[in-house]
């Protein structure tokens, strides 16, 4: 009986063991089915995630308040309708180059008449003084190739609003804009709209009982900015009222309509940024823009430089940047300025100037006299600002903590998962391998769009995307994604998936894929941490960008997910939970970067039409797009290891790239368009040349039309125009600039 019972027990044990194995097998099969389902959801969800954020970023970048009509606004409110009356009047005089009748007589008379009307209806608590200045002078300007500028008898209209109790004022705030324009442009956005805005702000300050001033506000309507920054120099170096100026706000434009943005501040005096961020109802400011502008990546300059360098005054530089295609062209009309953009700018500038004029920091900045600010807006919704020294501390702590955490994960195992597998330890070898793979994918992501740019440039089809921004998606974005994705997919299919086929152990193969995903994630984290350290070391205020890309993934994925929520040794947990965690960890940096992408492309794409014939625009934009896409996908590329088959996505990207290149090479995408108001630009000058010998006698004298194209295409598209076809190309090696004197010393911009 004992033997029988033993055999029965053995049989029972064997059956239980077999059932357990079958259950384990079924669990593995169920896991595999679930994972395969999860792969599809990961791709679709990630695609929707990026699509929604990019869509919101674009819409938010175009969002402006509704313009207030005269009948709907009370006396103390800024009204776009009133400001547009001034804008229409100023632009009705036509182009207003310095020295023209339109600029020196008609525009000056209009502004003085409007100021006189405002003065008549001003409240008794303010004193309004008006002065017309006619300065002459000379100064050196280190701009373009550098030059000495001489001006004579130019026009400035200066209006000072002071409280009666503090007149004449000891302290004041300056607000500046120019009413002149380049030849052949109505100059609506540059800068008549800012003059119109200032007139409406002047009316509010002069008439509104609630608009009480502690210190004075000086309005400078300057009449010679375009050739180049002369009127502001004449004012700041010669006018007697400048002695009281403690801060300024400069209003400019590099585009028409949309949101105006603070793109540079200082020097030092961080209280100015603090004032803007705390009171502006629609703040928009990026310290990254300040570093881009001050490093010369944008071929422009503003009166900010003059007030800063010649007046030693701190200030804020504000400019429109959307639709730069019409900047300095015939199309820069009031119609190009989107409804609501004047309302937005007017309310912002009014509140900021009032805050500055009433701030005790205007007279004594105290601790806010020195130092710099880190500042940025989050998708135009709110501002973030903090002293640069605090930023260094935050960045330093984050850097040290992240490095220590990664080192701990590489050398210390905290706990063991099922089967004794180490959960939190990262293999140094596999991490270094993933690090190299990630860098290689980024190199490929840069190489692919540069190859497309080279094809377009060498084939004579540059700037095909200039009037068709949507072509950027196929010409440059798709190649970046193809380059990045091809490297990771190749690694997965060559090194990881064959192990699954050879061993037949799908669960173990999935574990390896998850481990590779983790390694790539930590490789991205290491790169962002290193970039944070380098930018902090060099005192770059824009280090807040890598800070966002470090701190949110670190907190959400590493701390919350890996230490609190993860349920199994593979690191997957529930696939839906994992995806929610992953997208949540990059939500803030992706939102911030996506919004910045829209701003960057809005700015630089139109600039390529006026950056000079030496800059290769397709290469420049390809590099910009590649950097933006690499940043946006820096963490998300790790998810490629969790997606079984990406062939169809690759085919779609290849087809999109091929279609875009075909359209560009076919001639269907002509670079310029009058209908879309994105013209080709030239310096078109009638010149008279007089050559003198060493004794001063005239050796030779001639004249002609000189055509200087402002983009890389040169005169390629004009060779069949009769005027160009009949023209004689003349070039010698005699004299400065090869015998051809430039109106502006911009030799480095042109191929001669």
XYZ file of C-alpha atoms in Angstrom:
752
model
C 0.000 0.000 0.000
C 2.840 2.278 0.783
C 4.353 1.746 -2.673
C 1.046 2.451 -4.364
C 0.556 5.657 -2.425
C 4.049 6.709 -3.360
C 3.387 6.141 -7.057
C 0.121 8.040 -6.799
C 1.863 10.917 -5.113
C 4.566 10.892 -7.755
C 1.940 10.901 -10.489
C 0.106 13.742 -8.817
C 3.344 15.671 -8.459
C 4.192 15.022 -12.094
C 0.761 16.194 -13.213
C 1.034 19.346 -11.115
C 4.483 20.006 -12.545
C 3.213 19.483 -16.088
C 0.252 21.753 -15.428
C 2.556 24.417 -14.016
C 4.775 24.186 -17.090
C 1.741 24.448 -19.365
C 0.513 27.431 -17.362
C 3.961 29.003 -17.564
C 4.021 28.384 -21.315
C 0.549 29.897 -21.694
C 1.648 32.896 -19.625
C 4.653 33.370 -21.894
C 2.433 33.126 -24.964
C -0.036 35.586 -23.429
C 2.863 37.907 -22.587
C 4.086 37.731 -26.163
C 0.615 38.468 -27.550
C 0.161 41.365 -25.146
C 3.586 42.765 -25.976
C 2.937 42.540 -29.718
C -0.303 44.393 -29.249
C 1.540 46.941 -27.141
C 4.053 47.644 -29.897
C 1.349 48.932 -32.236
C -0.181 51.040 -29.529
C 3.203 52.509 -28.636
C 3.769 53.757 -32.178
C 0.246 55.083 -32.698
C 0.133 56.733 -29.282
C 3.553 58.335 -29.730
C 2.589 59.612 -33.174
C -0.616 61.136 -31.786
C 1.343 62.560 -28.850
C 3.724 64.467 -31.113
C 1.017 65.449 -33.572
C -1.204 66.969 -30.903
C 1.651 68.859 -29.238
C 3.009 70.248 -32.515
C -0.505 71.271 -33.564
C -1.155 73.032 -30.272
C 2.260 74.713 -30.465
C 1.521 76.069 -33.929
C -1.941 77.329 -32.980
C -0.670 78.878 -29.762
C 2.132 80.648 -31.643
C -0.568 82.361 -33.732
C -2.862 83.111 -30.811
C -3.462 86.809 -30.167
C -6.234 88.603 -28.257
C -9.215 90.088 -30.024
C -8.640 93.715 -31.006
C -10.564 96.270 -28.964
C -12.686 98.733 -30.857
C -12.922 102.378 -29.954
C -16.571 102.089 -28.912
C -15.949 99.029 -26.735
C -12.957 100.346 -24.775
C -12.899 103.006 -22.113
C -10.437 105.866 -21.961
C -7.881 103.929 -19.919
C -7.650 100.939 -22.246
C -5.386 100.415 -25.201
C -7.386 100.099 -28.426
C -6.020 98.493 -31.582
C -8.669 100.271 -33.629
C -7.325 103.668 -32.545
C -3.738 102.556 -33.173
C -4.618 101.320 -36.670
C -5.886 104.773 -37.569
C -2.364 106.093 -36.913
C -0.805 103.148 -38.774
C -2.936 103.726 -41.865
C -2.157 107.437 -41.827
C 1.617 107.006 -41.541
C 1.834 104.325 -44.233
C -0.397 106.367 -46.554
C 2.578 108.684 -47.107
C 4.341 105.807 -48.879
C 7.976 104.803 -48.404
C 9.727 107.058 -45.903
C 13.503 106.861 -46.322
C 15.440 109.386 -44.276
C 15.612 112.734 -46.057
C 12.462 112.189 -48.118
C 9.490 114.547 -48.057
C 7.301 111.726 -46.769
C 9.595 111.172 -43.811
C 10.818 114.643 -42.919
C 7.614 116.612 -43.545
C 4.413 114.550 -43.832
C 5.129 111.962 -41.126
C 6.654 114.501 -38.757
C 3.639 116.787 -39.150
C 1.205 113.931 -38.528
C 2.920 112.776 -35.333
C 3.206 116.335 -34.007
C -0.479 116.992 -34.754
C -1.529 113.839 -32.888
C 0.667 114.692 -29.907
C -0.831 118.197 -29.853
C -4.365 116.742 -29.790
C -3.438 114.400 -26.944
C -1.849 117.269 -25.052
C -5.042 119.340 -25.310
C -7.113 116.601 -23.670
C -4.505 115.510 -21.118
C -5.355 115.294 -17.426
C -4.044 118.021 -15.147
C -1.793 115.716 -13.149
C 0.721 115.323 -15.994
C 2.994 117.641 -17.924
C 3.553 116.893 -21.619
C 6.595 118.423 -23.313
C 7.451 118.136 -27.013
C 10.791 118.707 -28.701
C 11.857 118.290 -32.327
C 15.569 117.493 -32.453
C 17.773 117.867 -35.551
C 21.090 116.247 -34.600
C 24.241 115.777 -36.664
C 27.142 113.529 -35.776
C 29.574 110.724 -36.533
C 30.186 107.319 -34.953
C 31.724 103.941 -35.703
C 29.430 100.926 -35.842
C 30.810 97.409 -35.560
C 28.068 95.896 -37.706
C 28.347 93.895 -40.949
C 31.924 94.633 -42.076
C 32.156 97.649 -39.746
C 31.874 101.271 -40.868
C 31.871 104.892 -39.765
C 28.488 106.574 -40.094
C 28.059 110.321 -40.582
C 24.658 111.983 -40.393
C 23.446 115.551 -40.737
C 20.217 117.286 -39.725
C 18.115 114.160 -39.173
C 14.805 114.338 -37.293
C 13.764 113.111 -33.856
C 10.402 113.819 -32.232
C 10.727 113.590 -28.458
C 7.726 113.669 -26.115
C 8.057 113.615 -22.336
C 5.168 112.815 -19.983
C 5.927 113.732 -16.370
C 3.869 113.888 -13.191
C 3.272 117.489 -12.131
C 4.724 116.756 -8.696
C 7.974 115.572 -10.270
C 8.633 117.991 -13.111
C 11.287 118.340 -14.412
C 11.958 114.676 -13.645
C 15.165 113.242 -12.251
C 14.375 109.738 -13.461
C 12.601 108.513 -16.577
C 11.900 105.534 -18.830
C 12.500 105.763 -22.579
C 10.309 104.043 -25.173
C 11.646 104.141 -28.732
C 10.490 103.352 -32.283
C 11.399 104.726 -35.711
C 9.077 106.166 -38.342
C 11.434 106.007 -41.321
C 11.405 103.033 -43.695
C 13.641 101.461 -46.300
C 13.153 102.688 -49.897
C 10.196 101.141 -51.754
C 8.523 99.797 -48.617
C 5.563 101.289 -46.741
C 7.242 100.045 -43.564
C 4.019 99.134 -41.779
C 5.582 96.584 -39.452
C 9.053 98.148 -39.539
C 8.329 100.356 -37.750
C 5.179 102.407 -38.316
C 3.088 100.002 -36.237
C 5.308 100.648 -33.218
C 4.950 104.408 -33.678
C 1.179 103.938 -33.848
C 1.335 101.815 -30.700
C 3.338 104.523 -28.925
C 0.812 107.213 -29.868
C -2.006 105.136 -28.382
C 0.046 104.424 -25.229
C 0.762 108.156 -24.954
C -2.970 108.859 -25.141
C -3.743 106.378 -22.350
C -1.036 107.788 -20.080
C -2.087 111.362 -20.749
C -5.858 110.932 -20.404
C -6.567 108.009 -18.074
C -7.116 109.148 -14.460
C -5.940 105.763 -13.153
C -2.647 105.864 -15.068
C -0.625 107.594 -12.377
C 3.095 108.064 -12.923
C 5.813 108.294 -10.296
C 8.532 109.023 -12.834
C 8.568 110.361 -16.377
C 8.171 108.448 -19.632
C 9.999 109.722 -22.729
C 8.631 108.777 -26.163
C 11.255 108.896 -28.910
C 9.902 108.816 -32.469
C 13.175 108.620 -34.375
C 13.455 109.368 -38.072
C 16.689 107.660 -39.117
C 17.065 104.044 -38.053
C 17.337 102.274 -41.374
C 20.602 103.948 -42.437
C 21.845 102.749 -39.835
C 20.811 103.565 -36.222
C 21.689 107.236 -36.695
C 18.750 108.982 -35.022
C 19.050 106.998 -31.801
C 22.741 107.921 -31.659
C 21.918 111.581 -32.197
C 19.358 111.451 -29.400
C 21.256 109.499 -26.758
C 24.504 111.455 -27.214
C 23.120 114.975 -27.646
C 19.640 115.485 -26.199
C 19.473 117.095 -22.728
C 16.660 114.823 -21.528
C 18.837 111.715 -21.767
C 20.507 112.480 -18.427
C 17.390 111.322 -16.586
C 16.899 108.049 -18.507
C 17.433 104.974 -16.327
C 15.942 102.265 -18.585
C 14.404 101.888 -22.030
C 12.070 99.764 -24.127
C 12.898 99.462 -27.825
C 10.194 98.413 -30.298
C 11.321 96.757 -33.523
C 10.281 94.240 -36.162
C 11.777 91.401 -38.173
C 8.350 90.352 -39.411
C 4.742 91.444 -39.582
C 2.047 90.655 -37.042
C 1.803 87.685 -34.748
C 3.307 87.751 -31.301
C 5.974 90.243 -30.365
C 8.813 88.708 -28.371
C 11.432 89.964 -25.929
C 14.667 88.812 -27.545
C 17.336 90.687 -25.608
C 17.670 92.542 -22.320
C 20.330 94.168 -20.192
C 23.141 94.748 -19.811
C 22.635 93.272 -16.333
C 19.788 94.955 -14.381
C 17.671 91.783 -14.033
C 14.826 93.802 -12.519
C 13.747 94.726 -16.051
C 13.046 91.097 -16.947
C 11.365 90.650 -13.584
C 9.088 93.622 -14.287
C 8.148 92.272 -17.715
C 7.435 88.725 -16.567
C 5.344 89.827 -13.608
C 3.026 92.348 -15.275
C 2.852 91.660 -19.034
C -0.611 90.175 -19.705
C 0.636 88.186 -22.718
C 4.316 87.480 -22.012
C 6.593 86.087 -24.690
C 10.333 86.023 -24.090
C 13.220 83.645 -24.687
C 16.739 84.033 -23.357
C 17.795 81.635 -26.142
C 16.801 84.357 -28.614
C 19.081 86.792 -26.817
C 22.062 84.464 -27.179
C 21.252 83.761 -30.847
C 20.924 87.470 -31.679
C 23.996 88.616 -29.768
C 26.122 85.931 -31.444
C 25.348 87.398 -34.869
C 23.211 84.588 -36.302
C 20.592 87.127 -37.390
C 21.820 89.708 -39.967
C 20.181 92.699 -38.276
C 20.722 95.180 -35.502
C 18.528 97.572 -33.543
C 18.655 100.823 -31.605
C 19.112 98.670 -28.501
C 22.825 98.546 -29.355
C 23.095 102.344 -29.468
C 21.342 102.956 -26.144
C 23.402 100.194 -24.532
C 26.826 101.072 -25.957
C 26.630 104.865 -26.226
C 24.222 105.627 -23.403
C 25.220 102.869 -20.972
C 21.514 102.329 -20.295
C 19.857 98.947 -19.682
C 16.727 98.035 -21.566
C 14.385 95.558 -23.201
C 14.309 94.859 -26.945
C 10.930 93.721 -28.294
C 10.170 92.750 -31.886
C 7.625 91.097 -34.156
C 9.117 88.067 -35.900
C 6.273 86.227 -37.671
C 5.956 86.488 -41.477
C 9.443 87.823 -42.082
C 8.840 87.391 -45.810
C 7.373 90.899 -46.072
C 10.054 92.567 -43.944
C 11.666 95.450 -45.885
C 9.530 94.800 -48.968
C 6.691 96.350 -50.940
C 4.324 93.938 -49.161
C 4.925 95.395 -45.691
C 1.495 97.020 -45.544
C -1.047 97.385 -42.706
C -2.956 94.412 -44.147
C 0.032 92.165 -43.399
C -0.285 92.858 -39.670
C -2.691 90.296 -38.255
C -5.685 91.590 -36.267
C -5.006 91.350 -32.551
C -1.227 91.609 -32.735
C -1.278 95.379 -32.129
C -3.677 94.868 -29.223
C -1.341 92.310 -27.704
C 1.774 94.439 -28.113
C 0.040 97.582 -26.907
C -1.265 96.041 -23.693
C 2.086 94.412 -22.969
C 4.172 97.530 -23.557
C 1.740 99.801 -21.709
C 1.713 97.683 -18.549
C 5.474 97.093 -18.605
C 6.375 100.758 -19.113
C 3.944 101.792 -16.365
C 5.484 99.212 -14.038
C 8.996 100.465 -14.797
C 8.028 104.125 -14.398
C 6.435 103.450 -11.013
C 9.061 101.052 -9.697
C 11.416 102.162 -6.905
C 14.063 100.060 -8.663
C 14.192 102.661 -11.443
C 15.925 105.092 -9.105
C 17.896 102.543 -7.106
C 18.080 98.978 -8.453
C 20.031 97.893 -5.378
C 20.738 94.166 -5.545
C 19.018 94.068 -8.950
C 21.672 96.320 -10.513
C 24.011 93.445 -11.337
C 23.556 89.940 -12.622
C 21.543 88.365 -15.391
C 18.239 86.542 -15.618
C 17.257 83.204 -17.056
C 13.848 83.762 -18.614
C 11.507 81.920 -20.940
C 7.808 81.537 -21.578
C 6.124 78.145 -21.663
C 4.127 77.963 -24.896
C 3.098 81.570 -24.430
C 1.022 80.640 -21.375
C 3.225 81.869 -18.531
C 6.738 83.102 -17.834
C 9.512 81.467 -15.855
C 12.375 83.610 -14.604
C 15.108 83.299 -12.025
C 18.563 84.840 -11.467
C 21.370 83.271 -13.456
C 23.277 82.535 -10.249
C 20.309 80.502 -8.985
C 20.258 78.722 -12.323
C 23.909 77.751 -11.872
C 23.075 76.231 -8.480
C 20.035 74.339 -9.806
C 21.965 73.099 -12.827
C 24.950 72.099 -10.719
C 22.887 70.141 -8.207
C 20.970 68.406 -10.994
C 24.199 67.542 -12.800
C 25.934 66.098 -9.733
C 22.866 64.179 -8.587
C 22.256 62.662 -12.032
C 25.890 61.635 -12.458
C 25.877 60.037 -8.996
C 22.632 58.198 -9.716
C 23.868 56.799 -13.030
C 27.153 55.756 -11.427
C 25.253 53.988 -8.670
C 23.109 52.132 -11.190
C 26.220 50.982 -13.033
C 28.134 49.735 -10.002
C 25.564 48.873 -7.337
C 22.676 46.416 -7.589
C 19.859 47.403 -5.271
C 17.548 44.410 -5.581
C 16.997 41.244 -7.539
C 14.062 40.318 -9.675
C 12.684 36.914 -10.560
C 15.360 34.283 -11.175
C 17.963 36.453 -9.483
C 18.051 38.932 -12.359
C 19.423 42.354 -11.421
C 16.803 45.007 -11.900
C 18.453 48.357 -11.309
C 22.004 47.670 -12.350
C 23.128 48.819 -15.801
C 25.950 47.040 -17.591
C 28.778 49.462 -18.365
C 29.598 47.616 -21.577
C 26.026 47.628 -22.866
C 25.588 51.255 -21.843
C 28.710 52.315 -23.752
C 27.509 50.319 -26.740
C 24.091 52.011 -26.628
C 25.773 55.388 -26.189
C 27.756 54.845 -29.379
C 24.680 53.610 -31.244
C 22.733 56.709 -30.193
C 25.491 59.068 -31.341
C 25.795 57.160 -34.611
C 22.047 57.505 -35.179
C 22.294 61.261 -34.650
C 25.162 61.475 -37.127
C 22.993 59.601 -39.631
C 20.083 61.897 -38.770
C 22.265 64.884 -39.675
C 23.852 63.298 -42.749
C 20.604 62.311 -44.494
C 19.064 65.838 -44.674
C 22.454 67.334 -45.559
C 22.574 64.928 -48.490
C 19.171 66.181 -49.635
C 20.367 69.781 -49.202
C 23.455 69.018 -51.292
C 21.291 67.522 -54.066
C 19.044 70.595 -54.157
C 21.946 73.048 -54.064
C 24.162 71.402 -56.677
C 21.222 70.889 -59.038
C 20.330 74.582 -58.900
C 17.053 74.095 -57.018
C 17.832 75.868 -53.772
C 15.089 77.498 -51.680
C 12.235 75.464 -53.191
C 10.699 75.382 -49.691
C 10.952 79.155 -49.242
C 7.310 79.870 -50.123
C 6.149 76.354 -49.256
C 7.129 75.587 -45.671
C 5.267 72.269 -45.802
C 8.033 70.897 -48.072
C 10.362 71.029 -45.067
C 8.592 67.931 -43.716
C 9.568 65.819 -46.700
C 12.890 67.408 -47.591
C 14.467 67.528 -44.146
C 12.286 66.141 -41.329
C 11.707 62.754 -42.988
C 15.410 62.215 -43.779
C 16.324 62.990 -40.160
C 13.831 60.406 -38.905
C 15.025 57.911 -41.514
C 18.630 58.405 -40.497
C 17.948 58.001 -36.791
C 15.486 55.149 -37.171
C 17.557 53.154 -39.654
C 20.490 52.862 -37.257
C 18.383 51.661 -34.321
C 16.289 49.294 -36.443
C 19.448 47.867 -37.992
C 20.933 47.235 -34.550
C 17.721 45.587 -33.388
C 17.371 43.293 -36.398
C 21.061 42.394 -36.674
C 22.035 41.892 -33.032
C 18.912 41.374 -30.911
C 16.140 39.643 -32.861
C 18.355 36.837 -34.244
C 18.919 35.691 -30.651
C 15.177 35.136 -30.310
C 15.057 33.017 -33.458
C 18.104 30.951 -32.524
C 17.115 30.307 -28.909
C 13.350 30.124 -29.365
C 12.976 31.830 -25.986
C 10.714 34.764 -26.782
C 10.449 35.900 -23.185
C 14.220 36.195 -22.849
C 14.418 38.004 -26.196
C 11.778 40.470 -25.035
C 13.772 41.011 -21.867
C 16.819 41.891 -23.955
C 14.788 44.353 -26.035
C 13.506 46.018 -22.886
C 17.052 46.146 -21.541
C 18.252 47.799 -24.745
C 15.419 50.320 -24.468
C 16.619 51.126 -20.944
C 20.229 51.465 -22.101
C 19.295 53.898 -24.876
C 17.198 55.917 -22.435
C 20.113 56.251 -20.026
C 22.458 57.111 -22.901
C 20.179 60.036 -23.778
C 20.070 61.056 -20.132
C 23.889 61.023 -19.976
C 24.184 63.200 -23.093
C 21.666 65.741 -21.819
C 23.390 65.770 -18.423
C 26.759 66.378 -20.078
C 25.314 69.193 -22.181
C 23.799 70.711 -19.036
C 27.205 70.666 -17.361
C 29.029 72.207 -20.329
C 26.484 75.003 -20.862
C 26.463 75.796 -17.151
C 30.274 75.902 -17.101
C 30.252 78.473 -19.913
C 27.526 80.549 -18.185
C 24.966 80.105 -20.952
C 21.530 81.140 -19.726
C 19.973 78.794 -22.287
C 21.137 75.867 -20.131
C 17.540 75.749 -18.949
C 16.774 73.716 -22.098
C 18.936 70.683 -21.172
C 17.758 71.144 -17.583
C 14.184 70.432 -18.691
C 15.341 67.383 -20.655
C 17.160 66.029 -17.594
C 14.947 66.799 -14.648
C 11.543 65.581 -15.891
C 12.643 62.171 -17.262
C 14.813 61.761 -14.158
C 11.960 62.412 -11.750
C 9.168 60.570 -13.555
C 10.905 57.578 -15.102
C 13.830 56.954 -12.766
C 12.382 57.929 -9.396
C 8.669 57.281 -9.750
C 8.545 54.455 -12.296
C 11.666 52.432 -11.627
C 11.561 52.760 -7.857
C 7.835 52.782 -7.120
C 5.604 51.542 -9.934
C 7.506 48.952 -11.953
C 6.152 45.477 -11.249
C 8.430 42.937 -12.921
C 12.036 42.322 -13.755
C 11.680 43.119 -17.436
C 10.798 46.662 -16.569
C 7.580 46.604 -18.572
C 4.841 46.327 -16.001
C 1.627 47.007 -17.808
C 2.386 48.233 -21.329
C -0.228 50.982 -21.100
C 1.132 52.181 -17.765
C 4.650 52.177 -19.190
C 3.620 54.259 -22.184
C 1.727 56.747 -20.021
C 4.780 57.046 -17.795
C 7.124 57.485 -20.742
C 5.107 60.162 -22.490
C 4.511 61.938 -19.179
C 8.250 62.031 -18.513
C 8.921 63.979 -21.721
C 5.673 65.971 -21.892
C 7.050 69.244 -20.512
C 10.331 69.320 -22.488
C 8.575 68.224 -25.697
C 5.924 70.954 -25.294
C 8.568 73.598 -24.639
C 10.806 72.461 -27.491
C 7.925 72.086 -29.977
C 6.809 75.652 -29.340
C 10.414 76.826 -29.710
C 10.680 74.888 -32.997
C 7.790 76.871 -34.465
C 9.421 80.135 -33.366
C 12.845 79.172 -34.737
C 11.498 78.149 -38.145
C 9.226 81.216 -38.278
C 12.328 83.339 -37.799
C 15.007 81.633 -39.873
C 13.125 80.437 -42.955
C 12.296 83.980 -44.181
C 15.793 85.175 -43.202
C 17.266 82.774 -45.774
C 15.841 85.057 -48.450
C 17.997 87.963 -47.248
C 21.007 86.309 -45.630
C 23.292 87.043 -48.575
C 24.572 85.010 -51.482
C 27.330 83.426 -49.394
C 25.010 81.494 -47.084
C 23.774 78.142 -48.440
C 20.156 78.184 -47.220
C 19.293 74.517 -47.748
C 22.291 73.417 -45.707
C 21.518 75.926 -42.963
C 17.863 74.900 -42.661
C 18.772 71.205 -42.907
C 21.093 71.586 -39.917
C 18.495 73.571 -37.946
C 15.765 70.994 -38.649
C 18.080 68.083 -37.841
C 18.995 69.594 -34.481
C 15.350 70.262 -33.621
C 14.230 66.737 -34.565
C 17.144 65.133 -32.705
C 16.248 67.111 -29.595
C 12.550 66.223 -29.818
C 13.210 62.504 -30.305
C 16.271 62.187 -28.077
C 14.483 59.940 -25.573
C 11.695 58.546 -27.722
C 14.081 56.661 -30.034
C 14.423 54.036 -27.307
C 10.828 52.998 -28.019
C 11.926 51.695 -31.427
C 13.229 48.607 -29.647
C 9.694 47.828 -28.476
C 8.154 47.966 -31.948
C 8.271 44.740 -33.947
C 7.961 45.901 -37.544
C 8.626 49.470 -38.651
C 9.032 48.697 -42.360
C 5.797 50.415 -43.335
C 6.759 53.559 -41.401
C 10.141 53.578 -43.129
C 8.488 53.153 -46.514
C 6.183 56.076 -45.785
C 9.122 58.331 -44.846
C 11.041 57.253 -47.960
C 8.016 57.968 -50.154
C 7.506 61.387 -48.545
C 11.161 62.287 -49.044
C 11.178 61.058 -52.649
C 7.978 62.966 -53.457
C 9.299 66.214 -51.934
C 12.630 65.937 -53.767
C 10.803 65.187 -57.027
C 8.585 68.250 -56.636
C 11.640 70.399 -55.915
C 13.681 69.100 -58.849
C 10.774 69.211 -61.295
C 10.501 72.981 -61.145
C 6.966 72.865 -59.716
C 8.181 74.511 -56.505
C 9.446 77.879 -57.740
C 11.160 79.596 -54.801
C 9.367 82.958 -54.988
C 5.772 84.105 -55.246
C 4.006 87.441 -55.509
C 0.705 85.799 -54.605
C 2.107 84.380 -51.361
C 4.123 87.558 -50.768
C 7.531 85.930 -50.507
C 9.593 87.866 -53.063
C 13.182 87.628 -54.218
C 15.314 90.431 -52.809
C 18.002 92.586 -54.419
C 20.022 95.671 -53.735
C 19.176 97.555 -56.934
C 21.361 100.649 -57.080
C 22.198 103.322 -59.604
C 25.827 104.194 -58.963
C 28.250 106.779 -60.293
C 31.924 105.900 -59.977
C 34.726 108.462 -60.029
C 38.315 107.197 -59.921
C 41.077 109.533 -58.781
C 44.794 109.250 -59.297
C 47.461 109.763 -56.648
C 47.564 113.493 -57.478
C 43.798 113.827 -57.036
C 42.982 114.127 -60.710
C 40.005 112.271 -62.169
C 41.243 109.175 -63.984
C 37.931 107.624 -64.963
C 34.242 108.221 -64.453
C 31.281 105.983 -65.289
C 27.830 105.009 -64.099
C 25.452 102.081 -64.213
C 22.933 99.866 -62.472
C 24.315 97.528 -59.863
C 22.262 94.459 -58.966
C 23.179 92.584 -55.791
C 21.035 89.492 -55.051
C 20.384 88.825 -51.382
C 20.096 85.040 -51.515
C 22.131 82.093 -52.725
C 20.280 81.728 -56.043
C 21.819 84.961 -57.298
C 20.371 86.028 -60.645
C 19.774 82.445 -61.833
C 16.044 82.954 -62.263
C 16.464 86.338 -63.994
C 18.818 85.440 -66.819
C 16.009 85.482 -69.386
C 14.684 88.883 -68.294
C 15.497 91.299 -71.174
C 17.041 93.938 -68.906
C 19.367 91.376 -67.334
C 20.072 89.623 -70.623
C 21.288 92.853 -72.213
C 23.334 93.932 -69.214
C 27.123 93.811 -69.309
C 28.815 92.181 -66.367
C 31.667 94.376 -65.181
C 34.177 93.421 -62.525
C 37.742 94.567 -61.939
C 40.334 94.037 -59.277
C 41.102 97.736 -58.953
C 40.407 99.587 -55.735
C 38.496 98.862 -52.577
C 35.626 96.379 -53.044
C 37.041 95.664 -56.537
C 36.146 99.161 -57.618
C 32.487 98.902 -56.617
C 31.645 100.884 -53.470
C 28.875 99.259 -51.451
C 26.234 101.544 -49.984
C 26.584 99.408 -46.879
C 29.832 97.538 -46.145
C 28.402 94.047 -46.488
C 31.005 92.392 -48.668
C 30.848 89.170 -46.662
C 27.191 88.737 -47.623
C 27.708 88.729 -51.378
C 29.511 86.703 -54.008
C 31.423 89.228 -56.126
